[in-house]
PDB file of C-alpha atoms in Angstrom:
ATOM      1  CA  MET A   4       7.724  16.283   3.946  1.00 97.00           C
ATOM      2  CA  LYS A   5       6.036  14.202   6.623  1.00 98.00           C
ATOM      3  CA  ILE A   6       4.619  10.876   5.417  1.00 98.00           C
ATOM      4  CA  ALA A   7       2.285   8.541   7.281  1.00 98.00           C
ATOM      5  CA  ALA A   8       2.063   4.749   7.093  1.00 98.00           C
ATOM      6  CA  ALA A   9      -1.372   3.490   8.123  1.00 98.00           C
ATOM      7  CA  GLN A  10      -2.480   0.104   9.411  1.00 98.00           C
ATOM      8  CA  LEU A  11      -5.962  -1.225  10.097  1.00 98.00           C
ATOM      9  CA  THR A  12      -8.138  -4.298  10.469  1.00 98.00           C
ATOM     10  CA  CYS A  13     -10.421  -4.315   7.419  1.00 98.00           C
ATOM     11  CA  VAL A  14     -14.090  -5.243   7.460  1.00 98.00           C
ATOM     12  CA  PRO A  15     -14.147  -8.157   4.974  1.00 98.00           C
ATOM     13  CA  GLY A  16     -15.565  -7.078   1.631  1.00 97.00           C
ATOM     14  CA  ASP A  17     -17.215  -3.901   2.978  1.00 98.00           C
ATOM     15  CA  VAL A  18     -15.815  -1.051   0.902  1.00 98.00           C
ATOM     16  CA  PRO A  19     -17.874   1.754   2.518  1.00 98.00           C
ATOM     17  CA  ALA A  20     -16.970   0.623   6.048  1.00 98.00           C
ATOM     18  CA  ASN A  21     -13.291   0.448   5.167  1.00 98.00           C
ATOM     19  CA  VAL A  22     -13.385   3.844   3.482  1.00 98.00           C
ATOM     20  CA  ARG A  23     -14.703   5.252   6.748  1.00 98.00           C
ATOM     21  CA  GLN A  24     -11.708   3.754   8.541  1.00 98.00           C
ATOM     22  CA  LEU A  25      -9.333   5.192   5.948  1.00 98.00           C
ATOM     23  CA  VAL A  26     -10.936   8.630   6.259  1.00 98.00           C
ATOM     24  CA  ALA A  27     -10.372   8.567  10.025  1.00 98.00           C
ATOM     25  CA  LEU A  28      -6.746   7.485   9.594  1.00 98.00           C
ATOM     26  CA  ALA A  29      -6.137  10.120   6.926  1.00 98.00           C
ATOM     27  CA  GLY A  30      -7.477  12.727   9.351  1.00 98.00           C
ATOM     28  CA  GLN A  31      -5.094  11.514  12.059  1.00 98.00           C
ATOM     29  CA  ALA A  32      -2.186  11.684   9.621  1.00 98.00           C
ATOM     30  CA  ARG A  33      -3.078  15.213   8.517  1.00 98.00           C
ATOM     31  CA  GLU A  34      -3.405  16.356  12.139  1.00 98.00           C
ATOM     32  CA  GLN A  35       0.154  15.124  12.721  1.00 98.00           C
ATOM     33  CA  GLY A  36       1.410  17.208   9.821  1.00 98.00           C
ATOM     34  CA  ALA A  37       1.635  14.488   7.174  1.00 98.00           C
ATOM     35  CA  GLU A  38       1.128  15.472   3.539  1.00 98.00           C
ATOM     36  CA  LEU A  39       0.799  11.877   2.282  1.00 98.00           C
ATOM     37  CA  VAL A  40      -0.643   8.709   3.829  1.00 98.00           C
ATOM     38  CA  VAL A  41       0.004   5.172   2.552  1.00 99.00           C
ATOM     39  CA  PHE A  42      -2.500   2.365   3.187  1.00 99.00           C
ATOM     40  CA  PRO A  43      -1.958  -1.441   3.091  1.00 98.00           C
ATOM     41  CA  GLU A  44      -2.632  -3.845   0.228  1.00 98.00           C
ATOM     42  CA  PHE A  45      -6.371  -4.368  -0.352  1.00 98.00           C
ATOM     43  CA  ALA A  46      -7.193  -1.657   2.179  1.00 98.00           C
ATOM     44  CA  LEU A  47     -10.765  -1.357   0.849  1.00 98.00           C
ATOM     45  CA  THR A  48     -11.751  -5.014   1.189  1.00 98.00           C
ATOM     46  CA  GLY A  49      -9.170  -6.957   3.153  1.00 98.00           C
ATOM     47  CA  TYR A  50      -7.375  -9.884   1.521  1.00 98.00           C
ATOM     48  CA  GLU A  51     -10.597 -11.521   0.321  1.00 98.00           C
ATOM     49  CA  LEU A  52      -9.623 -13.128  -2.982  1.00 97.00           C
ATOM     50  CA  ASP A  53     -12.812 -15.176  -3.415  1.00 96.00           C
ATOM     51  CA  LEU A  54     -14.999 -12.122  -2.933  1.00 96.00           C
ATOM     52  CA  MET A  55     -12.955 -10.090  -5.403  1.00 97.00           C
ATOM     53  CA  ALA A  56     -13.068 -12.907  -7.947  1.00 96.00           C
ATOM     54  CA  GLU A  57     -16.837 -13.341  -7.695  1.00 95.00           C
ATOM     55  CA  ASP A  58     -18.131  -9.822  -7.133  1.00 97.00           C
ATOM     56  CA  PRO A  59     -17.112  -6.888  -9.372  1.00 97.00           C
ATOM     57  CA  GLY A  60     -18.708  -4.670  -6.741  1.00 97.00           C
ATOM     58  CA  GLN A  61     -15.471  -5.213  -4.803  1.00 97.00           C
ATOM     59  CA  TRP A  62     -13.523  -3.526  -7.595  1.00 98.00           C
ATOM     60  CA  VAL A  63     -12.906   0.212  -7.394  1.00 98.00           C
ATOM     61  CA  THR A  64     -12.040   2.850  -9.988  1.00 97.00           C
ATOM     62  CA  ALA A  65     -10.209   6.100  -9.347  1.00 96.00           C
ATOM     63  CA  ASP A  66     -13.445   8.076  -9.772  1.00 96.00           C
ATOM     64  CA  ASP A  67     -15.600   5.692  -7.720  1.00 97.00           C
ATOM     65  CA  ALA A  68     -18.043   7.734  -5.622  1.00 98.00           C
ATOM     66  CA  ARG A  69     -17.267   5.505  -2.633  1.00 98.00           C
ATOM     67  CA  LEU A  70     -13.851   7.196  -2.480  1.00 98.00           C
ATOM     68  CA  ASP A  71     -15.225  10.751  -2.422  1.00 98.00           C
ATOM     69  CA  ALA A  72     -14.959  11.169   1.355  1.00 98.00           C
ATOM     70  CA  LEU A  73     -11.356   9.966   1.322  1.00 98.00           C
ATOM     71  CA  LYS A  74     -10.418  12.281  -1.539  1.00 98.00           C
ATOM     72  CA  ALA A  75     -11.886  15.186   0.464  1.00 98.00           C
ATOM     73  CA  THR A  76      -9.615  14.702   3.495  1.00 98.00           C
ATOM     74  CA  GLY A  77      -7.078  17.290   2.331  1.00 98.00           C
ATOM     75  CA  ILE A  78      -4.116  14.900   2.279  1.00 98.00           C
ATOM     76  CA  ALA A  79      -2.584  12.867  -0.556  1.00 98.00           C
ATOM     77  CA  THR A  80      -3.558   9.186  -0.340  1.00 98.00           C
ATOM     78  CA  VAL A  81      -2.080   5.915  -1.611  1.00 99.00           C
ATOM     79  CA  VAL A  82      -4.845   3.290  -1.700  1.00 98.00           C
ATOM     80  CA  ASN A  83      -4.481  -0.297  -2.916  1.00 98.00           C
ATOM     81  CA  CYS A  84      -7.518  -2.257  -4.120  1.00 98.00           C
ATOM     82  CA  ALA A  85      -8.890  -4.436  -6.891  1.00 98.00           C
ATOM     83  CA  VAL A  86      -9.331  -2.343 -10.045  1.00 98.00           C
ATOM     84  CA  PRO A  87     -11.004  -3.252 -13.345  1.00 98.00           C
ATOM     85  CA  THR A  88      -8.959  -3.796 -16.498  1.00 97.00           C
ATOM     86  CA  ASP A  89      -9.779  -4.096 -20.188  1.00 95.00           C
ATOM     87  CA  GLY A  90      -9.876  -7.882 -19.759  1.00 94.00           C
ATOM     88  CA  PRO A  91     -12.066 -10.222 -17.699  1.00 94.00           C
ATOM     89  CA  ARG A  92      -9.837 -10.128 -14.629  1.00 96.00           C
ATOM     90  CA  PRO A  93      -9.170  -7.179 -12.341  1.00 98.00           C
ATOM     91  CA  ALA A  94      -5.688  -6.035 -11.346  1.00 98.00           C
ATOM     92  CA  ILE A  95      -4.256  -5.202  -7.947  1.00 98.00           C
ATOM     93  CA  GLY A  96      -4.083  -1.451  -8.314  1.00 98.00           C
ATOM     94  CA  THR A  97      -2.683   1.418  -6.271  1.00 98.00           C
ATOM     95  CA  LEU A  98      -4.556   4.693  -6.700  1.00 98.00           C
ATOM     96  CA  VAL A  99      -2.678   7.861  -5.769  1.00 98.00           C
ATOM     97  CA  HIS A 100      -4.780  10.980  -5.254  1.00 98.00           C
ATOM     98  CA  GLY A 101      -3.457  14.407  -4.385  1.00 98.00           C
ATOM     99  CA  ALA A 102      -4.612  16.541  -1.477  1.00 98.00           C
ATOM    100  CA  ASP A 103      -7.046  18.199  -3.900  1.00 98.00           C
ATOM    101  CA  GLY A 104      -8.632  14.821  -4.675  1.00 98.00           C
ATOM    102  CA  GLU A 105      -7.300  14.650  -8.229  1.00 98.00           C
ATOM    103  CA  LEU A 106      -5.821  11.391  -9.499  1.00 98.00           C
ATOM    104  CA  ILE A 107      -2.024  11.542  -9.759  1.00 98.00           C
ATOM    105  CA  THR A 108      -1.290   8.007 -10.973  1.00 98.00           C
ATOM    106  CA  THR A 109      -2.369   4.366 -10.911  1.00 98.00           C
ATOM    107  CA  TYR A 110       0.063   1.485 -10.449  1.00 98.00           C
ATOM    108  CA  LEU A 111      -0.765  -2.186 -11.141  1.00 98.00           C
ATOM    109  CA  LYS A 112       1.050  -4.861  -9.114  1.00 98.00           C
ATOM    110  CA  GLN A 113       3.548  -6.646 -11.354  1.00 98.00           C
ATOM    111  CA  HIS A 114       4.504  -9.691  -9.258  1.00 98.00           C
ATOM    112  CA  LEU A 115       1.417 -11.665  -8.226  1.00 98.00           C
ATOM    113  CA  TYR A 116       1.683 -13.989  -5.232  1.00 97.00           C
ATOM    114  CA  GLU A 117       0.474 -17.608  -5.361  1.00 95.00           C
ATOM    115  CA  ASN A 118      -3.366 -17.684  -5.526  1.00 95.00           C
ATOM    116  CA  GLU A 119      -3.475 -14.092  -6.794  1.00 98.00           C
ATOM    117  CA  ARG A 120      -2.387 -15.435 -10.193  1.00 97.00           C
ATOM    118  CA  GLY A 121      -5.727 -17.180 -10.658  1.00 96.00           C
ATOM    119  CA  VAL A 122      -7.742 -14.037  -9.886  1.00 97.00           C
ATOM    120  CA  PHE A 123      -5.835 -11.005 -11.156  1.00 98.00           C
ATOM    121  CA  SER A 124      -3.952  -9.745 -14.188  1.00 98.00           C
ATOM    122  CA  ALA A 125      -0.406  -8.552 -13.599  1.00 98.00           C
ATOM    123  CA  GLY A 126       0.721  -5.048 -14.422  1.00 98.00           C
ATOM    124  CA  GLY A 127       3.610  -4.339 -16.755  1.00 97.00           C
ATOM    125  CA  GLN A 128       4.885  -0.888 -15.838  1.00 98.00           C
ATOM    126  CA  ASP A 129       6.689   0.595 -12.863  1.00 98.00           C
ATOM    127  CA  GLY A 130       4.833   3.075 -10.659  1.00 98.00           C
ATOM    128  CA  ARG A 131       6.154   6.624 -10.371  1.00 98.00           C
ATOM    129  CA  PHE A 132       4.862  10.027  -9.336  1.00 98.00           C
ATOM    130  CA  GLU A 133       6.111  13.365  -8.045  1.00 98.00           C
ATOM    131  CA  LEU A 134       4.742  15.325  -5.119  1.00 98.00           C
ATOM    132  CA  GLY A 135       6.144  18.181  -3.074  1.00 96.00           C
ATOM    133  CA  GLY A 136       9.404  18.151  -5.001  1.00 97.00           C
ATOM    134  CA  LEU A 137      10.040  14.439  -4.308  1.00 98.00           C
ATOM    135  CA  ARG A 138      10.015  11.511  -6.721  1.00 98.00           C
ATOM    136  CA  PHE A 139       8.192   8.417  -5.474  1.00 98.00           C
ATOM    137  CA  ALA A 140       8.199   4.746  -6.450  1.00 98.00           C
ATOM    138  CA  LEU A 141       5.264   2.397  -5.855  1.00 98.00           C
ATOM    139  CA  ALA A 142       5.294  -1.331  -5.100  1.00 98.00           C
ATOM    140  CA  THR A 143       2.776  -3.801  -3.715  1.00 98.00           C
ATOM    141  CA  CYS A 144       3.734  -6.540  -1.242  1.00 98.00           C
ATOM    142  CA  PHE A 145       5.408  -9.351  -3.260  1.00 98.00           C
ATOM    143  CA  ASP A 146       6.827  -6.740  -5.678  1.00 98.00           C
ATOM    144  CA  ASN A 147       9.211  -5.768  -2.914  1.00 98.00           C
ATOM    145  CA  HIS A 148      10.909  -9.176  -3.025  1.00 97.00           C
ATOM    146  CA  PHE A 149      12.336  -8.427  -6.498  1.00 98.00           C
ATOM    147  CA  PRO A 150      15.536  -6.351  -6.258  1.00 97.00           C
ATOM    148  CA  ASP A 151      15.414  -5.372  -9.918  1.00 97.00           C
ATOM    149  CA  LEU A 152      12.184  -3.434  -9.285  1.00 97.00           C
ATOM    150  CA  THR A 153      13.670  -1.354  -6.490  1.00 97.00           C
ATOM    151  CA  ALA A 154      16.957  -0.933  -8.355  1.00 98.00           C
ATOM    152  CA  ARG A 155      15.058   0.549 -11.303  1.00 98.00           C
ATOM    153  CA  ALA A 156      13.385   3.016  -8.950  1.00 98.00           C
ATOM    154  CA  ALA A 157      16.701   4.172  -7.530  1.00 98.00           C
ATOM    155  CA  ALA A 158      18.208   4.466 -11.017  1.00 98.00           C
ATOM    156  CA  ASP A 159      15.172   6.506 -12.071  1.00 98.00           C
ATOM    157  CA  GLY A 160      15.876   9.106  -9.403  1.00 98.00           C
ATOM    158  CA  CYS A 161      13.223   8.051  -6.906  1.00 98.00           C
ATOM    159  CA  GLN A 162      13.848   9.240  -3.364  1.00 98.00           C
ATOM    160  CA  VAL A 163      10.968   7.494  -1.567  1.00 98.00           C
ATOM    161  CA  HIS A 164       9.700   3.935  -2.007  1.00 98.00           C
ATOM    162  CA  LEU A 165       6.068   3.324  -0.973  1.00 98.00           C
ATOM    163  CA  ALA A 166       4.917  -0.233  -0.215  1.00 98.00           C
ATOM    164  CA  SER A 167       1.293  -1.251   0.335  1.00 98.00           C
ATOM    165  CA  SER A 168       1.597  -4.755   1.772  1.00 98.00           C
ATOM    166  CA  LEU A 169       0.241  -7.600   3.871  1.00 98.00           C
ATOM    167  CA  TYR A 170       2.619  -9.487   6.137  1.00 98.00           C
ATOM    168  CA  GLY A 171       1.163 -11.917   8.625  1.00 97.00           C
ATOM    169  CA  THR A 172       2.239 -13.413  11.879  1.00 97.00           C
ATOM    170  CA  GLY A 173       4.749 -16.263  11.675  1.00 93.00           C
ATOM    171  CA  ASP A 174       7.179 -16.027   8.760  1.00 94.00           C
ATOM    172  CA  GLY A 175       5.772 -12.645   7.771  1.00 96.00           C
ATOM    173  CA  VAL A 176       7.216 -11.048  10.893  1.00 97.00           C
ATOM    174  CA  HIS A 177      10.757 -11.886   9.786  1.00 96.00           C
ATOM    175  CA  GLU A 178      10.098 -10.921   6.150  1.00 97.00           C
ATOM    176  CA  ARG A 179       8.686  -7.543   7.125  1.00 97.00           C
ATOM    177  CA  ALA A 180      11.653  -6.842   9.369  1.00 97.00           C
ATOM    178  CA  THR A 181      14.284  -7.743   6.776  1.00 97.00           C
ATOM    179  CA  VAL A 182      12.934  -6.908   3.300  1.00 98.00           C
ATOM    180  CA  TYR A 183      12.150  -3.232   3.868  1.00 98.00           C
ATOM    181  CA  PRO A 184      15.229  -2.009   5.738  1.00 98.00           C
ATOM    182  CA  GLY A 185      17.143  -4.022   3.130  1.00 98.00           C
ATOM    183  CA  ILE A 186      15.539  -1.988   0.345  1.00 98.00           C
ATOM    184  CA  ALA A 187      16.463   1.229   2.151  1.00 98.00           C
ATOM    185  CA  ARG A 188      20.029   0.021   2.641  1.00 98.00           C
ATOM    186  CA  ASP A 189      20.573  -1.242  -0.905  1.00 97.00           C
ATOM    187  CA  SER A 190      18.716   1.440  -2.861  1.00 97.00           C
ATOM    188  CA  GLY A 191      19.489   4.569  -0.871  1.00 97.00           C
ATOM    189  CA  MET A 192      15.782   5.497  -0.805  1.00 98.00           C
ATOM    190  CA  HIS A 193      13.482   6.236   2.097  1.00 98.00           C
ATOM    191  CA  VAL A 194      11.064   3.309   2.475  1.00 98.00           C
ATOM    192  CA  VAL A 195       7.475   3.457   3.735  1.00 98.00           C
ATOM    193  CA  LEU A 196       5.592   0.245   4.596  1.00 98.00           C
ATOM    194  CA  ALA A 197       1.850   0.097   5.290  1.00 98.00           C
ATOM    195  CA  ASN A 198       0.757  -3.294   6.653  1.00 98.00           C
ATOM    196  CA  HIS A 199      -2.423  -4.912   7.962  1.00 98.00           C
ATOM    197  CA  VAL A 200      -2.981  -5.545  11.639  1.00 98.00           C
ATOM    198  CA  GLY A 201      -5.383  -8.313  12.675  1.00 97.00           C
ATOM    199  CA  PRO A 202      -7.373 -10.707  10.459  1.00 97.00           C
ATOM    200  CA  SER A 203      -7.342 -10.212   6.686  1.00 97.00           C
ATOM    201  CA  GLY A 204      -8.587 -13.159   4.645  1.00 96.00           C
ATOM    202  CA  PRO A 205      -6.463 -16.216   5.501  1.00 96.00           C
ATOM    203  CA  TRP A 206      -3.809 -14.099   7.218  1.00 96.00           C
ATOM    204  CA  THR A 207      -3.417 -12.237  10.483  1.00 98.00           C
ATOM    205  CA  GLY A 208      -1.518  -9.040   9.779  1.00 98.00           C
ATOM    206  CA  CYS A 209       1.459  -8.457  12.045  1.00 98.00           C
ATOM    207  CA  GLY A 210       1.196  -4.658  11.928  1.00 98.00           C
ATOM    208  CA  ARG A 211       4.357  -2.650  12.588  1.00 98.00           C
ATOM    209  CA  SER A 212       3.878  -0.301   9.684  1.00 98.00           C
ATOM    210  CA  ALA A 213       7.072   1.708   9.501  1.00 98.00           C
ATOM    211  CA  LEU A 214       9.375   4.172   7.776  1.00 98.00           C
ATOM    212  CA  TRP A 215      13.114   3.733   7.189  1.00 98.00           C
ATOM    213  CA  ALA A 216      15.799   6.212   6.152  1.00 98.00           C
ATOM    214  CA  PRO A 217      18.291   5.504   3.356  1.00 98.00           C
ATOM    215  CA  GLY A 218      20.779   3.046   4.785  1.00 96.00           C
ATOM    216  CA  GLY A 219      18.089   1.200   6.725  1.00 97.00           C
ATOM    217  CA  THR A 220      17.773   3.227   9.924  1.00 98.00           C
ATOM    218  CA  LEU A 221      14.283   2.901  11.411  1.00 98.00           C
ATOM    219  CA  LEU A 222      12.557   6.291  11.678  1.00 98.00           C
ATOM    220  CA  ALA A 223       9.162   5.300  13.096  1.00 98.00           C
ATOM    221  CA  GLU A 224       7.215   2.097  13.684  1.00 98.00           C
ATOM    222  CA  ALA A 225       3.667   1.233  14.767  1.00 98.00           C
ATOM    223  CA  ASP A 226       2.797  -1.568  17.172  1.00 98.00           C
ATOM    224  CA  ASP A 227       1.460  -5.022  16.281  1.00 97.00           C
ATOM    225  CA  ARG A 228      -2.146  -4.588  17.448  1.00 96.00           C
ATOM    226  CA  THR A 229      -3.539  -1.083  16.891  1.00 97.00           C
ATOM    227  CA  THR A 230      -5.353   0.625  14.013  1.00 98.00           C
ATOM    228  CA  THR A 231      -3.196   3.711  13.716  1.00 98.00           C
ATOM    229  CA  VAL A 232      -0.846   5.840  11.654  1.00 98.00           C
ATOM    230  CA  THR A 233       2.863   6.310  12.190  1.00 98.00           C
ATOM    231  CA  VAL A 234       4.485   9.484  10.850  1.00 98.00           C
ATOM    232  CA  ALA A 235       8.060  10.515  10.076  1.00 98.00           C
ATOM    233  CA  ASP A 236       9.905  13.254   8.208  1.00 96.00           C
ATOM    234  CA  VAL A 237      11.270  12.287   4.800  1.00 93.00           C
ATOM    235  CA  LEU A 238      13.984  14.558   3.359  1.00 81.00           C
TER     236      LEU A 238
END
């Protein structure tokens, strides 16, 4: 299976505009033979915590009509965004839709980072799904800094670890370059990282979305400035 990791500069708080960007990237991934494309954390809004706290219009459900064009692209998609919960706060959710547009699973970020704790509710279950004969694990940004989460995925038979994240310039460059090949090395899974490039809330994404083989060998990597997809074969 070919998998694509996408990176983009989001339009702050503009879900329809960002969906249009995701649709274009999904099309590029499909044209390159990918069957699945992974997008960064908060791909529908950018990292705009104040907006998401104040405006439920920034929250998205799996059947939200604003996602219809993306679900019609003919490729499986992994999209992270603010999602409503049964309580007053949203969660940071990853929606996985198949190539037919049907919902496969939803994962809620378990490890909230700093100011996220005042806006969102944390999830309590690991993210798993199967597609094309492969078993996938899901994690969102800070989740990936907790080895027990990735160890559980490996023990559960997952072959591919998908990370929707935001790493900025500065310290984020080093974190991005060490955390994800480390997961591949320690867990024996393929690892796919989708990162932001350019401004996103208080951060400036450092790009370099990438895919690593088990053991930590880099398979493909984007640059640090372009809205693009990078594609590699997994198993």
